[in-house]
Amino acid sequence: MPKVGMEPVRRKALTDAALRAIGQHGSLAVTMSEIARQAGVSPALAHHYFGSKEQLLVETIRELLRSLRRDAIEALGSAPTQRARLSAVIAVSFDTAQFAPETVAAWLAFYGEAQRSEETRRLLVVYARRLRSNLLSALKTLCPIDDAARIAEGTAAMIDGLYIRQSLQSAPISSKASVALVENHLDAQLKEFGA
């Protein structure tokens, strides 16, 4: 019988363990038992909280998205200018926690799963729309809307592309270097608008 009040703690431990296990495997080919063992709970308790591995994986993606959203809201709230807001979005994307090897591997595994799972695809579309919206919100004050949309798409694609390259681990790039590459891209795109 689960202890009263432990559910949120154990659910979080299980999503954290799922992220680690997926990152270590480099795929979603992990079992509920492996995840439960990493979380320090029994497989039965993991099934009690989530019902199935698929439900646990969906909750793990949701937890990643919630974490990214919290970090973005905090960073955007302290940005004094629209250009600083763009830098905040970029910095959050490559924050140490978001750009950790296990997290990057998990994101890539989730993208692969999105080809088969409508729920996973839906959640990743939410991420893509949120990233584009955050970029576009600042960009449209710095340049015409058509240019803002083009620059937002290019910047988002560059962020996602750097994640893919990081997941390959053949030539890992640091978080700081990734930020610098995207910032350089933005500076080049915004130069003609004097921003």
Short mmCIF file of C-alpha atoms in Angstrom, two decimals:
data_model
loop_
_atom_site.label_atom_id
_atom_site.label_comp_id
_atom_site.label_asym_id
_atom_site.label_seq_id
_atom_site.Cartn_x
_atom_site.Cartn_y
_atom_site.Cartn_z
CA MET A 1 0.00 0.00 0.00
CA PRO A 2 1.49 3.37 -1.00
CA LYS A 3 2.23 5.81 1.82
CA VAL A 4 -0.10 8.81 2.02
CA GLY A 5 1.50 11.96 0.59
CA MET A 6 4.24 10.06 -1.24
CA GLU A 7 2.56 9.97 -4.63
CA PRO A 8 3.95 13.30 -5.97
CA VAL A 9 7.44 12.43 -4.70
CA ARG A 10 7.39 8.96 -6.22
CA ARG A 11 5.86 10.12 -9.49
CA LYS A 12 8.66 12.69 -9.82
CA ALA A 13 11.27 10.06 -8.91
CA LEU A 14 9.85 7.78 -11.60
CA THR A 15 9.87 10.47 -14.33
CA ASP A 16 13.44 11.41 -13.36
CA ALA A 17 14.44 7.74 -13.46
CA ALA A 18 12.74 7.30 -16.83
CA LEU A 19 14.71 10.24 -18.21
CA ARG A 20 17.98 8.77 -16.92
CA ALA A 21 17.19 5.27 -18.20
CA ILE A 22 16.19 6.52 -21.65
CA GLY A 23 19.28 8.70 -21.78
CA GLN A 24 21.55 5.79 -20.80
CA HIS A 25 19.95 3.45 -23.35
CA GLY A 26 19.67 6.11 -26.03
CA SER A 27 16.20 4.81 -26.82
CA LEU A 28 12.82 4.05 -25.32
CA ALA A 29 13.76 0.37 -25.13
CA VAL A 30 13.71 0.41 -21.35
CA THR A 31 11.45 -1.61 -19.12
CA MET A 32 9.23 -0.46 -16.33
CA SER A 33 11.34 -2.66 -14.02
CA GLU A 34 14.54 -0.83 -15.00
CA ILE A 35 12.91 2.53 -14.44
CA ALA A 36 11.43 1.43 -11.09
CA ARG A 37 14.81 0.08 -9.96
CA GLN A 38 16.48 3.42 -10.77
CA ALA A 39 13.72 5.24 -8.87
CA GLY A 40 14.10 2.92 -5.88
CA VAL A 41 10.54 1.60 -6.02
CA SER A 42 8.96 -1.69 -7.02
CA PRO A 43 7.68 -2.27 -10.56
CA ALA A 44 4.22 -2.83 -9.05
CA LEU A 45 4.29 0.65 -7.50
CA ALA A 46 5.42 2.16 -10.81
CA HIS A 47 2.46 0.48 -12.53
CA HIS A 48 0.18 1.69 -9.73
CA TYR A 49 1.16 5.32 -10.37
CA PHE A 50 1.29 5.24 -14.17
CA GLY A 51 -0.52 2.14 -15.39
CA SER A 52 1.90 1.49 -18.23
CA LYS A 53 5.34 2.38 -19.49
CA GLU A 54 3.74 4.46 -22.26
CA GLN A 55 1.88 6.57 -19.71
CA LEU A 56 5.10 7.05 -17.74
CA LEU A 57 6.95 8.12 -20.90
CA VAL A 58 4.24 10.65 -21.78
CA GLU A 59 4.43 12.06 -18.26
CA THR A 60 8.23 12.24 -18.58
CA ILE A 61 7.87 14.37 -21.72
CA ARG A 62 5.32 16.55 -19.95
CA GLU A 63 7.76 17.01 -17.06
CA LEU A 64 10.52 18.05 -19.50
CA LEU A 65 8.14 20.55 -21.09
CA ARG A 66 7.02 21.92 -17.71
CA SER A 67 10.64 22.37 -16.64
CA LEU A 68 11.51 24.12 -19.90
CA ARG A 69 8.44 26.35 -19.59
CA ARG A 70 9.23 27.34 -15.98
CA ASP A 71 12.80 28.20 -16.92
CA ALA A 72 11.65 30.20 -19.96
CA ILE A 73 9.07 32.19 -17.98
CA GLU A 74 11.68 33.06 -15.37
CA ALA A 75 14.31 34.05 -17.95
CA LEU A 76 11.88 36.05 -20.08
CA GLY A 77 10.57 37.87 -17.03
CA SER A 78 13.99 39.30 -16.24
CA ALA A 79 14.94 40.25 -19.81
CA PRO A 80 15.01 44.08 -20.10
CA THR A 81 14.79 44.33 -23.93
CA GLN A 82 13.33 42.36 -26.82
CA ARG A 83 16.82 41.36 -27.96
CA ALA A 84 17.54 40.19 -24.40
CA ARG A 85 14.35 38.11 -24.56
CA LEU A 86 15.74 36.32 -27.61
CA SER A 87 18.97 35.64 -25.75
CA ALA A 88 16.97 34.33 -22.80
CA VAL A 89 15.12 31.82 -25.01
CA ILE A 90 18.42 30.63 -26.45
CA ALA A 91 20.12 30.41 -23.05
CA VAL A 92 17.25 28.37 -21.60
CA SER A 93 17.35 25.99 -24.57
CA PHE A 94 20.99 25.21 -23.84
CA ASP A 95 20.85 25.39 -20.05
CA THR A 96 23.00 22.76 -18.36
CA ALA A 97 19.98 20.69 -17.29
CA GLN A 98 18.33 20.86 -20.72
CA PHE A 99 21.55 20.13 -22.62
CA ALA A 100 22.79 17.28 -20.40
CA PRO A 101 23.69 14.20 -22.49
CA GLU A 102 20.92 12.06 -20.95
CA THR A 103 18.31 14.76 -21.54
CA VAL A 104 19.43 15.29 -25.14
CA ALA A 105 19.30 11.52 -25.77
CA ALA A 106 15.81 11.38 -24.26
CA TRP A 107 14.56 14.24 -26.46
CA LEU A 108 15.88 12.43 -29.53
CA ALA A 109 14.21 9.18 -28.44
CA PHE A 110 10.94 11.05 -27.98
CA TYR A 111 11.22 12.50 -31.50
CA GLY A 112 11.63 8.96 -32.83
CA GLU A 113 8.61 7.82 -30.82
CA ALA A 114 6.54 10.68 -32.25
CA GLN A 115 6.54 8.82 -35.57
CA ARG A 116 4.44 6.09 -33.88
CA SER A 117 2.65 7.82 -31.01
CA GLU A 118 0.06 10.52 -31.59
CA GLU A 119 0.30 11.69 -27.95
CA THR A 120 4.09 12.06 -28.15
CA ARG A 121 3.77 13.89 -31.48
CA ARG A 122 1.20 16.25 -29.98
CA LEU A 123 3.47 17.10 -27.04
CA LEU A 124 6.45 17.76 -29.31
CA VAL A 125 4.28 20.02 -31.49
CA VAL A 126 3.43 21.96 -28.31
CA TYR A 127 7.18 22.37 -27.66
CA ALA A 128 7.85 23.54 -31.25
CA ARG A 129 4.98 26.03 -31.18
CA ARG A 130 6.05 27.41 -27.82
CA LEU A 131 9.65 27.87 -28.98
CA ARG A 132 8.51 29.58 -32.19
CA SER A 133 6.05 31.79 -30.28
CA ASN A 134 8.68 32.91 -27.77
CA LEU A 135 11.10 33.78 -30.57
CA LEU A 136 8.46 35.44 -32.76
CA SER A 137 7.12 37.54 -29.91
CA ALA A 138 10.45 39.35 -29.57
CA LEU A 139 11.43 39.27 -33.24
CA LYS A 140 8.29 40.98 -34.53
CA THR A 141 9.22 44.09 -32.53
CA LEU A 142 12.68 44.14 -34.15
CA CYS A 143 11.83 43.53 -37.82
CA PRO A 144 8.87 43.13 -40.23
CA ILE A 145 6.60 40.18 -39.45
CA ASP A 146 7.56 38.14 -42.53
CA ASP A 147 11.23 38.47 -41.65
CA ALA A 148 10.45 37.75 -37.99
CA ALA A 149 8.69 34.51 -38.96
CA ARG A 150 11.60 33.45 -41.20
CA ILE A 151 14.20 34.24 -38.53
CA ALA A 152 12.17 32.45 -35.83
CA GLU A 153 11.94 29.31 -37.99
CA GLY A 154 15.66 29.39 -38.76
CA THR A 155 16.61 29.94 -35.13
CA ALA A 156 14.33 27.16 -33.89
CA ALA A 157 15.73 24.81 -36.54
CA MET A 158 19.25 25.69 -35.47
CA ILE A 159 18.44 24.96 -31.82
CA ASP A 160 16.89 21.61 -32.73
CA GLY A 161 19.79 20.83 -35.07
CA LEU A 162 22.34 21.44 -32.34
CA TYR A 163 20.43 18.99 -30.13
CA ILE A 164 20.63 16.36 -32.87
CA ARG A 165 24.35 16.92 -33.30
CA GLN A 166 24.85 16.70 -29.54
CA SER A 167 22.98 13.39 -29.44
CA LEU A 168 25.36 11.89 -32.00
CA GLN A 169 28.22 12.51 -29.55
CA SER A 170 30.75 12.20 -32.37
CA ALA A 171 31.68 15.85 -31.98
CA PRO A 172 29.94 17.07 -28.83
CA ILE A 173 29.54 20.81 -28.60
CA SER A 174 29.33 22.65 -25.31
CA SER A 175 26.31 24.53 -24.12
CA LYS A 176 28.29 27.79 -24.27
CA ALA A 177 29.43 27.12 -27.86
CA SER A 178 25.85 26.26 -28.88
CA VAL A 179 24.55 29.53 -27.44
CA ALA A 180 27.31 31.44 -29.26
CA LEU A 181 26.44 29.80 -32.61
CA VAL A 182 22.75 30.64 -32.32
CA GLU A 183 23.47 34.18 -31.08
CA ASN A 184 25.81 34.71 -34.05
CA HIS A 185 23.06 33.50 -36.40
CA LEU A 186 20.57 35.93 -34.86
CA ASP A 187 23.00 38.85 -34.99
CA ALA A 188 23.62 38.19 -38.69
CA GLN A 189 19.88 37.95 -39.41
CA LEU A 190 19.01 41.11 -37.47
CA LYS A 191 21.93 43.22 -38.73
CA GLU A 192 20.02 44.66 -41.69
CA PHE A 193 17.26 45.86 -39.34
CA GLY A 194 19.69 47.61 -36.98
CA ALA A 195 18.66 45.41 -34.09
#
